[in-house]
Amino acid sequence: MIPRVEQLSRKYDRTLGYVLIIPVAFVIFVVIGFPFLNSIYLSFSDKVVGVEPKFVGLDNYIYIFSDREYWKVLKNTFIYMISSVSIKLAVGLILAVVVNEAFFGRGIFRMILLIPWALSGMVAAITWRWMYDDTYGIINSMLLRWNVIDTPIPWTSGVHMALVSVIIVNIWKGLPFFIFSLLGGLQTIDSQMYEAATIDGAGWVRQFFAITIPSIMPVITITTLLSCIWTFNNFESVYLITGGGPLNASAVISTYTYEVAFQQNLLGRALAVAGSVVPILVVMIVISMRKLKADD
């Protein structure tokens, strides 16, 4: 039986914890919660700049769900997210295993891998846009010089290449996050597990799938979840490189929302576009949290 003094102490600590959380919770609600709730309300209105909103019910949602452009943009968003995150995970895991080994110049190599993550997103996007330029871009110039292509590739203006271009940039920019997150997980694995597996005759492939992957699965799960959310909501790279064009070929939900809100001046409909993907993000988070609990 727990002594009464200890019970009072625990009750006091719990109460103190709640009291200390109140200011933080209030700030979070003011900064995030209230704007979010207000956005949900405005998504059911015909809000435009300079005019008081009028409640229109589900009209905005009915319109966007019947709009082909919306479904095209949503498809682009999933292609963008799934392709980028999958490649970042696969390549990041390989490079994490490589830089976890001891070799000459490992520190310098790690520093070089970290550069894309350290660069400003705007600087990186503008640099890549210049590199993609049909006439003056270094990428087409090198490919033409090496006789890999006969004509310049329309990286940012081609209907079939624009989305590929922004996916490449997202992979380059986000790869260090996967590398160093997974590297941290790899460094927590007990080396004795590999020694025991080697004695039992397990090769490196079997050790990788039987020891390495299961050991860092919680890190893989949370890293993938965060990257999915960031990639799904990415605006900066897409907008600065292609602007979502041509003909929304590279548009994602974030750039499409911006276009509807500030170019078409339909704030209510734009908020409906943004609100329509909230359930998708919630489902992603719930699935990942369940996966984390299962791994534990």
mmCIF file of C-alpha atoms in Angstrom:
data_model
loop_
_atom_site.group_PDB
_atom_site.id
_atom_site.type_symbol
_atom_site.label_atom_id
_atom_site.label_comp_id
_atom_site.label_asym_id
_atom_site.label_seq_id
_atom_site.Cartn_x
_atom_site.Cartn_y
_atom_site.Cartn_z
ATOM 1 C CA MET A 1 0.000 0.000 0.000
ATOM 2 C CA ILE A 2 1.354 3.433 -0.987
ATOM 3 C CA PRO A 3 1.936 5.723 2.037
ATOM 4 C CA ARG A 4 -0.356 8.758 2.250
ATOM 5 C CA VAL A 5 2.610 11.167 2.076
ATOM 6 C CA GLU A 6 3.728 9.604 -1.192
ATOM 7 C CA GLN A 7 0.172 9.770 -2.565
ATOM 8 C CA LEU A 8 -0.031 13.482 -1.728
ATOM 9 C CA SER A 9 3.371 14.034 -3.303
ATOM 10 C CA ARG A 10 2.285 12.358 -6.532
ATOM 11 C CA LYS A 11 -0.965 14.317 -6.567
ATOM 12 C CA TYR A 12 0.969 17.550 -6.030
ATOM 13 C CA ASP A 13 3.400 16.720 -8.862
ATOM 14 C CA ARG A 14 0.519 15.875 -11.208
ATOM 15 C CA THR A 15 -1.327 19.078 -10.347
ATOM 16 C CA LEU A 16 1.832 21.154 -10.755
ATOM 17 C CA GLY A 17 2.419 19.572 -14.150
ATOM 18 C CA TYR A 18 -1.069 20.515 -15.336
ATOM 19 C CA VAL A 19 -0.668 24.064 -14.022
ATOM 20 C CA LEU A 20 2.654 24.491 -15.846
ATOM 21 C CA ILE A 21 1.138 23.178 -19.076
ATOM 22 C CA ILE A 22 -1.718 25.715 -19.060
ATOM 23 C CA PRO A 23 0.323 28.696 -20.427
ATOM 24 C CA VAL A 24 1.827 26.545 -23.186
ATOM 25 C CA ALA A 25 -1.567 25.080 -24.072
ATOM 26 C CA PHE A 26 -3.049 28.581 -24.212
ATOM 27 C CA VAL A 27 -0.306 29.833 -26.541
ATOM 28 C CA ILE A 28 -0.694 26.779 -28.787
ATOM 29 C CA PHE A 29 -4.452 27.341 -28.977
ATOM 30 C CA VAL A 30 -4.054 31.040 -29.798
ATOM 31 C CA VAL A 31 -1.330 30.484 -32.397
ATOM 32 C CA ILE A 32 -2.579 27.226 -33.952
ATOM 33 C CA GLY A 33 -5.936 26.132 -32.560
ATOM 34 C CA PHE A 34 -7.989 29.283 -33.077
ATOM 35 C CA PRO A 35 -6.722 29.970 -36.639
ATOM 36 C CA PHE A 36 -7.391 26.315 -37.506
ATOM 37 C CA LEU A 37 -10.974 26.446 -36.206
ATOM 38 C CA ASN A 38 -11.527 29.789 -37.948
ATOM 39 C CA SER A 39 -10.211 28.313 -41.201
ATOM 40 C CA ILE A 40 -12.608 25.382 -40.921
ATOM 41 C CA TYR A 41 -15.493 27.836 -40.440
ATOM 42 C CA LEU A 42 -14.426 29.995 -43.395
ATOM 43 C CA SER A 43 -14.201 26.902 -45.611
ATOM 44 C CA PHE A 44 -18.002 26.764 -45.343
ATOM 45 C CA SER A 45 -18.311 30.384 -46.504
ATOM 46 C CA ASP A 46 -17.882 32.416 -49.684
ATOM 47 C CA LYS A 47 -15.090 34.485 -48.120
ATOM 48 C CA VAL A 48 -13.146 36.797 -50.449
ATOM 49 C CA VAL A 49 -10.726 39.599 -49.594
ATOM 50 C CA GLY A 50 -12.435 42.735 -48.273
ATOM 51 C CA VAL A 51 -15.920 41.211 -47.997
ATOM 52 C CA GLU A 52 -17.657 39.727 -44.984
ATOM 53 C CA PRO A 53 -18.062 35.960 -45.313
ATOM 54 C CA LYS A 54 -21.479 34.424 -45.916
ATOM 55 C CA PHE A 55 -22.206 30.855 -44.881
ATOM 56 C CA VAL A 56 -22.738 28.627 -47.940
ATOM 57 C CA GLY A 57 -22.725 25.199 -46.309
ATOM 58 C CA LEU A 58 -21.024 22.447 -48.274
ATOM 59 C CA ASP A 59 -20.964 24.350 -51.583
ATOM 60 C CA ASN A 60 -17.165 24.775 -51.573
ATOM 61 C CA TYR A 61 -16.562 21.101 -50.841
ATOM 62 C CA ILE A 62 -19.121 19.984 -53.443
ATOM 63 C CA TYR A 63 -17.419 22.210 -56.008
ATOM 64 C CA ILE A 64 -13.868 21.012 -55.391
ATOM 65 C CA PHE A 65 -14.872 17.340 -55.234
ATOM 66 C CA SER A 66 -16.511 17.714 -58.645
ATOM 67 C CA ASP A 67 -13.545 19.635 -60.082
ATOM 68 C CA ARG A 68 -11.105 17.616 -62.219
ATOM 69 C CA GLU A 69 -8.262 19.989 -61.413
ATOM 70 C CA TYR A 70 -8.604 19.241 -57.706
ATOM 71 C CA TRP A 71 -8.296 15.494 -58.262
ATOM 72 C CA LYS A 72 -5.385 16.042 -60.623
ATOM 73 C CA VAL A 73 -3.586 18.109 -57.995
ATOM 74 C CA LEU A 74 -4.371 15.567 -55.268
ATOM 75 C CA LYS A 75 -2.958 12.797 -57.480
ATOM 76 C CA ASN A 76 0.172 14.897 -58.072
ATOM 77 C CA THR A 77 0.516 15.390 -54.321
ATOM 78 C CA PHE A 78 0.437 11.655 -53.616
ATOM 79 C CA ILE A 79 2.877 10.916 -56.446
ATOM 80 C CA TYR A 80 5.148 13.655 -55.142
ATOM 81 C CA MET A 81 4.979 12.414 -51.554
ATOM 82 C CA ILE A 82 5.211 8.651 -52.173
ATOM 83 C CA SER A 83 8.004 8.901 -54.757
ATOM 84 C CA SER A 84 10.072 11.357 -52.739
ATOM 85 C CA VAL A 85 9.721 9.639 -49.372
ATOM 86 C CA SER A 86 10.288 6.136 -50.781
ATOM 87 C CA ILE A 87 13.505 7.122 -52.521
ATOM 88 C CA LYS A 88 14.715 9.168 -49.539
ATOM 89 C CA LEU A 89 14.108 6.196 -47.254
ATOM 90 C CA ALA A 90 15.853 3.667 -49.506
ATOM 91 C CA VAL A 91 18.855 5.841 -50.391
ATOM 92 C CA GLY A 92 19.029 7.318 -46.890
ATOM 93 C CA LEU A 93 19.191 3.880 -45.311
ATOM 94 C CA ILE A 94 21.991 2.784 -47.649
ATOM 95 C CA LEU A 95 24.021 5.927 -47.013
ATOM 96 C CA ALA A 96 23.378 5.712 -43.259
ATOM 97 C CA VAL A 97 24.848 2.196 -43.246
ATOM 98 C CA VAL A 98 27.829 3.455 -45.256
ATOM 99 C CA VAL A 99 28.657 6.427 -43.007
ATOM 100 C CA ASN A 100 28.176 4.249 -39.933
ATOM 101 C CA GLU A 101 31.276 2.309 -40.945
ATOM 102 C CA ALA A 102 34.778 3.568 -40.171
ATOM 103 C CA PHE A 103 36.750 4.814 -43.190
ATOM 104 C CA PHE A 104 39.167 7.601 -44.038
ATOM 105 C CA GLY A 105 37.435 10.957 -44.509
ATOM 106 C CA ARG A 106 34.171 9.839 -42.921
ATOM 107 C CA GLY A 107 33.736 13.136 -41.083
ATOM 108 C CA ILE A 108 34.155 15.192 -44.260
ATOM 109 C CA PHE A 109 31.782 12.887 -46.139
ATOM 110 C CA ARG A 110 29.153 13.296 -43.408
ATOM 111 C CA MET A 111 29.545 17.066 -43.558
ATOM 112 C CA ILE A 112 29.036 17.072 -47.337
ATOM 113 C CA LEU A 113 25.886 14.972 -46.982
ATOM 114 C CA LEU A 114 24.502 17.486 -44.486
ATOM 115 C CA ILE A 115 24.871 20.507 -46.808
ATOM 116 C CA PRO A 116 21.466 20.182 -48.601
ATOM 117 C CA TRP A 117 19.630 20.130 -45.261
ATOM 118 C CA ALA A 118 21.562 23.161 -44.015
ATOM 119 C CA LEU A 119 20.852 25.314 -47.074
ATOM 120 C CA SER A 120 17.918 27.706 -47.079
ATOM 121 C CA GLY A 121 14.954 26.258 -48.946
ATOM 122 C CA MET A 122 14.572 29.411 -51.028
ATOM 123 C CA VAL A 123 18.258 29.461 -51.990
ATOM 124 C CA ALA A 124 18.168 25.779 -52.910
ATOM 125 C CA ALA A 125 14.992 26.161 -54.997
ATOM 126 C CA ILE A 126 16.278 29.183 -56.924
ATOM 127 C CA THR A 127 19.607 27.450 -57.555
ATOM 128 C CA TRP A 128 17.892 24.339 -58.873
ATOM 129 C CA ARG A 129 15.610 26.453 -61.054
ATOM 130 C CA TRP A 130 18.686 28.000 -62.657
ATOM 131 C CA MET A 131 20.268 24.569 -63.083
ATOM 132 C CA TYR A 132 17.074 23.335 -64.780
ATOM 133 C CA ASP A 133 16.934 26.276 -67.224
ATOM 134 C CA ASP A 134 16.451 25.082 -70.833
ATOM 135 C CA THR A 135 18.955 27.558 -72.297
ATOM 136 C CA TYR A 136 21.472 28.425 -69.584
ATOM 137 C CA GLY A 137 21.061 25.567 -67.104
ATOM 138 C CA ILE A 138 24.126 23.542 -66.216
ATOM 139 C CA ILE A 139 22.247 20.214 -66.261
ATOM 140 C CA ASN A 140 21.207 20.439 -69.928
ATOM 141 C CA SER A 141 24.596 21.904 -70.805
ATOM 142 C CA MET A 142 26.436 18.921 -69.309
ATOM 143 C CA LEU A 143 24.060 16.350 -70.822
ATOM 144 C CA LEU A 144 24.445 17.924 -74.261
ATOM 145 C CA ARG A 145 28.244 18.075 -73.918
ATOM 146 C CA TRP A 146 28.381 14.397 -72.957
ATOM 147 C CA ASN A 147 26.059 13.513 -75.883
ATOM 148 C CA VAL A 148 23.510 12.004 -73.511
ATOM 149 C CA ILE A 149 20.727 14.069 -75.109
ATOM 150 C CA ASP A 150 20.312 15.788 -78.491
ATOM 151 C CA THR A 151 17.974 18.590 -77.405
ATOM 152 C CA PRO A 152 17.561 20.370 -74.051
ATOM 153 C CA ILE A 153 15.130 18.737 -71.640
ATOM 154 C CA PRO A 154 12.262 21.042 -70.578
ATOM 155 C CA TRP A 155 12.729 20.304 -66.892
ATOM 156 C CA THR A 156 10.349 22.968 -65.558
ATOM 157 C CA SER A 157 8.179 23.655 -68.606
ATOM 158 C CA GLY A 158 7.476 20.133 -69.825
ATOM 159 C CA VAL A 159 4.144 18.593 -68.822
ATOM 160 C CA HIS A 160 5.773 15.244 -68.109
ATOM 161 C CA MET A 161 9.016 16.544 -66.588
ATOM 162 C CA ALA A 162 7.904 19.331 -64.224
ATOM 163 C CA LEU A 163 6.729 17.008 -61.459
ATOM 164 C CA VAL A 164 9.824 14.843 -61.836
ATOM 165 C CA SER A 165 11.975 17.949 -61.455
ATOM 166 C CA VAL A 166 10.462 18.991 -58.134
ATOM 167 C CA ILE A 167 10.606 15.397 -56.867
ATOM 168 C CA ILE A 168 14.361 15.350 -57.548
ATOM 169 C CA VAL A 169 14.828 18.577 -55.599
ATOM 170 C CA ASN A 170 12.748 17.312 -52.667
ATOM 171 C CA ILE A 171 14.797 14.113 -52.529
ATOM 172 C CA TRP A 172 18.069 16.065 -52.602
ATOM 173 C CA LYS A 173 16.886 18.487 -49.908
ATOM 174 C CA GLY A 174 15.354 15.926 -47.549
ATOM 175 C CA LEU A 175 17.834 13.065 -47.885
ATOM 176 C CA PRO A 176 20.153 14.255 -45.055
ATOM 177 C CA PHE A 177 17.240 14.091 -42.598
ATOM 178 C CA PHE A 178 16.827 10.386 -43.325
ATOM 179 C CA ILE A 179 20.573 9.689 -43.348
ATOM 180 C CA PHE A 180 21.340 11.189 -39.954
ATOM 181 C CA SER A 181 18.098 10.067 -38.288
ATOM 182 C CA LEU A 182 18.735 6.473 -39.353
ATOM 183 C CA LEU A 183 22.425 6.833 -38.487
ATOM 184 C CA GLY A 184 21.433 7.684 -34.933
ATOM 185 C CA GLY A 185 19.332 4.531 -34.796
ATOM 186 C CA LEU A 186 22.134 2.390 -36.210
ATOM 187 C CA GLN A 187 24.551 3.594 -33.550
ATOM 188 C CA THR A 188 22.257 2.315 -30.789
ATOM 189 C CA ILE A 189 22.413 -1.298 -32.010
ATOM 190 C CA ASP A 190 24.555 -3.544 -29.827
ATOM 191 C CA SER A 191 27.509 -4.858 -31.853
ATOM 192 C CA GLN A 192 27.310 -8.142 -29.955
ATOM 193 C CA MET A 193 24.139 -8.974 -31.870
ATOM 194 C CA TYR A 194 26.107 -8.908 -35.137
ATOM 195 C CA GLU A 195 28.930 -10.937 -33.598
ATOM 196 C CA ALA A 196 26.474 -13.614 -32.453
ATOM 197 C CA ALA A 197 24.822 -13.665 -35.873
ATOM 198 C CA THR A 198 28.217 -14.046 -37.573
ATOM 199 C CA ILE A 199 29.070 -17.000 -35.324
ATOM 200 C CA ASP A 200 25.731 -18.580 -36.281
ATOM 201 C CA GLY A 201 26.710 -18.271 -39.936
ATOM 202 C CA ALA A 202 24.431 -15.364 -40.922
ATOM 203 C CA GLY A 203 25.730 -13.269 -43.814
ATOM 204 C CA TRP A 204 25.496 -9.485 -44.005
ATOM 205 C CA VAL A 205 22.259 -9.587 -46.005
ATOM 206 C CA ARG A 206 20.533 -11.745 -43.412
ATOM 207 C CA GLN A 207 21.960 -9.607 -40.598
ATOM 208 C CA PHE A 208 20.649 -6.479 -42.322
ATOM 209 C CA PHE A 209 17.075 -7.759 -42.555
ATOM 210 C CA ALA A 210 17.035 -9.751 -39.293
ATOM 211 C CA ILE A 211 18.898 -7.327 -37.013
ATOM 212 C CA THR A 212 19.376 -3.889 -38.547
ATOM 213 C CA ILE A 213 15.897 -3.240 -39.930
ATOM 214 C CA PRO A 214 13.927 -4.523 -36.891
ATOM 215 C CA SER A 215 16.227 -2.656 -34.497
ATOM 216 C CA ILE A 216 15.705 0.730 -36.153
ATOM 217 C CA MET A 217 12.081 0.219 -37.215
ATOM 218 C CA PRO A 218 10.752 2.806 -34.699
ATOM 219 C CA VAL A 219 13.217 5.363 -36.135
ATOM 220 C CA ILE A 220 12.199 4.441 -39.688
ATOM 221 C CA THR A 221 8.526 4.825 -38.792
ATOM 222 C CA ILE A 222 8.752 8.246 -37.152
ATOM 223 C CA THR A 223 11.205 9.571 -39.766
ATOM 224 C CA THR A 224 8.970 8.408 -42.597
ATOM 225 C CA LEU A 225 5.897 9.888 -40.902
ATOM 226 C CA LEU A 226 7.508 13.300 -40.446
ATOM 227 C CA SER A 227 8.836 13.303 -44.003
ATOM 228 C CA CYS A 228 5.413 12.329 -45.383
ATOM 229 C CA ILE A 229 3.753 15.220 -43.557
ATOM 230 C CA TRP A 230 6.440 17.730 -44.594
ATOM 231 C CA THR A 231 6.456 16.539 -48.198
ATOM 232 C CA PHE A 232 2.667 16.461 -48.439
ATOM 233 C CA ASN A 233 2.541 20.095 -47.287
ATOM 234 C CA ASN A 234 5.632 21.298 -49.156
ATOM 235 C CA PHE A 235 5.086 24.630 -50.882
ATOM 236 C CA GLU A 236 8.387 26.459 -51.195
ATOM 237 C CA SER A 237 10.254 24.182 -53.598
ATOM 238 C CA VAL A 238 7.341 23.530 -55.935
ATOM 239 C CA TYR A 239 6.228 27.144 -56.098
ATOM 240 C CA LEU A 240 9.699 28.607 -56.655
ATOM 241 C CA ILE A 241 10.807 26.019 -59.234
ATOM 242 C CA THR A 242 7.720 25.420 -61.393
ATOM 243 C CA GLY A 243 4.935 27.493 -59.818
ATOM 244 C CA GLY A 244 2.783 24.383 -60.095
ATOM 245 C CA GLY A 245 2.809 24.582 -63.898
ATOM 246 C CA PRO A 246 2.540 23.976 -66.677
ATOM 247 C CA LEU A 247 -1.257 23.494 -66.582
ATOM 248 C CA ASN A 248 -1.021 22.280 -62.961
ATOM 249 C CA ALA A 249 1.181 19.394 -64.100
ATOM 250 C CA SER A 250 3.398 19.853 -61.042
ATOM 251 C CA ALA A 251 0.870 21.501 -58.733
ATOM 252 C CA VAL A 252 0.388 20.035 -55.283
ATOM 253 C CA ILE A 253 -2.251 20.803 -52.669
ATOM 254 C CA SER A 254 -0.243 23.627 -51.088
ATOM 255 C CA THR A 255 0.426 25.486 -54.362
ATOM 256 C CA TYR A 256 -3.112 24.869 -55.603
ATOM 257 C CA THR A 257 -4.496 26.308 -52.355
ATOM 258 C CA TYR A 258 -2.317 29.399 -52.849
ATOM 259 C CA GLU A 259 -3.501 29.764 -56.435
ATOM 260 C CA VAL A 260 -7.193 29.539 -55.510
ATOM 261 C CA ALA A 261 -6.783 31.883 -52.538
ATOM 262 C CA PHE A 262 -4.568 34.645 -53.900
ATOM 263 C CA GLN A 263 -4.832 34.422 -57.680
ATOM 264 C CA GLN A 264 -8.511 33.565 -57.962
ATOM 265 C CA ASN A 265 -9.340 35.458 -54.728
ATOM 266 C CA LEU A 266 -11.557 32.629 -53.434
ATOM 267 C CA LEU A 267 -10.384 32.263 -49.835
ATOM 268 C CA GLY A 268 -13.339 30.159 -48.736
ATOM 269 C CA ARG A 269 -12.824 27.644 -51.526
ATOM 270 C CA ALA A 270 -9.062 27.593 -50.935
ATOM 271 C CA LEU A 271 -9.624 26.772 -47.261
ATOM 272 C CA ALA A 272 -11.961 23.980 -48.359
ATOM 273 C CA VAL A 273 -9.125 22.597 -50.489
ATOM 274 C CA ALA A 274 -6.774 22.708 -47.489
ATOM 275 C CA GLY A 275 -9.395 21.291 -45.127
ATOM 276 C CA SER A 276 -10.189 18.410 -47.461
ATOM 277 C CA VAL A 277 -6.761 16.842 -46.882
ATOM 278 C CA VAL A 278 -6.815 17.112 -43.069
ATOM 279 C CA PRO A 279 -8.446 13.648 -42.707
ATOM 280 C CA ILE A 280 -5.682 12.181 -44.884
ATOM 281 C CA LEU A 281 -2.995 13.598 -42.596
ATOM 282 C CA VAL A 282 -4.882 12.404 -39.507
ATOM 283 C CA VAL A 283 -5.103 8.864 -40.917
ATOM 284 C CA MET A 284 -1.358 8.903 -41.690
ATOM 285 C CA ILE A 285 -0.568 9.941 -38.122
ATOM 286 C CA VAL A 286 -2.910 7.355 -36.550
ATOM 287 C CA ILE A 287 -1.484 4.523 -38.656
ATOM 288 C CA SER A 288 2.069 5.522 -37.794
ATOM 289 C CA MET A 289 1.305 5.815 -34.068
ATOM 290 C CA ARG A 290 -0.233 2.341 -34.076
ATOM 291 C CA LYS A 291 2.807 1.026 -35.904
ATOM 292 C CA LEU A 292 5.078 2.565 -33.276
ATOM 293 C CA LYS A 293 3.091 0.959 -30.455
ATOM 294 C CA ALA A 294 3.187 -2.390 -32.233
ATOM 295 C CA ASP A 295 6.971 -2.158 -32.620
ATOM 296 C CA ASP A 296 7.346 -1.381 -28.913
#
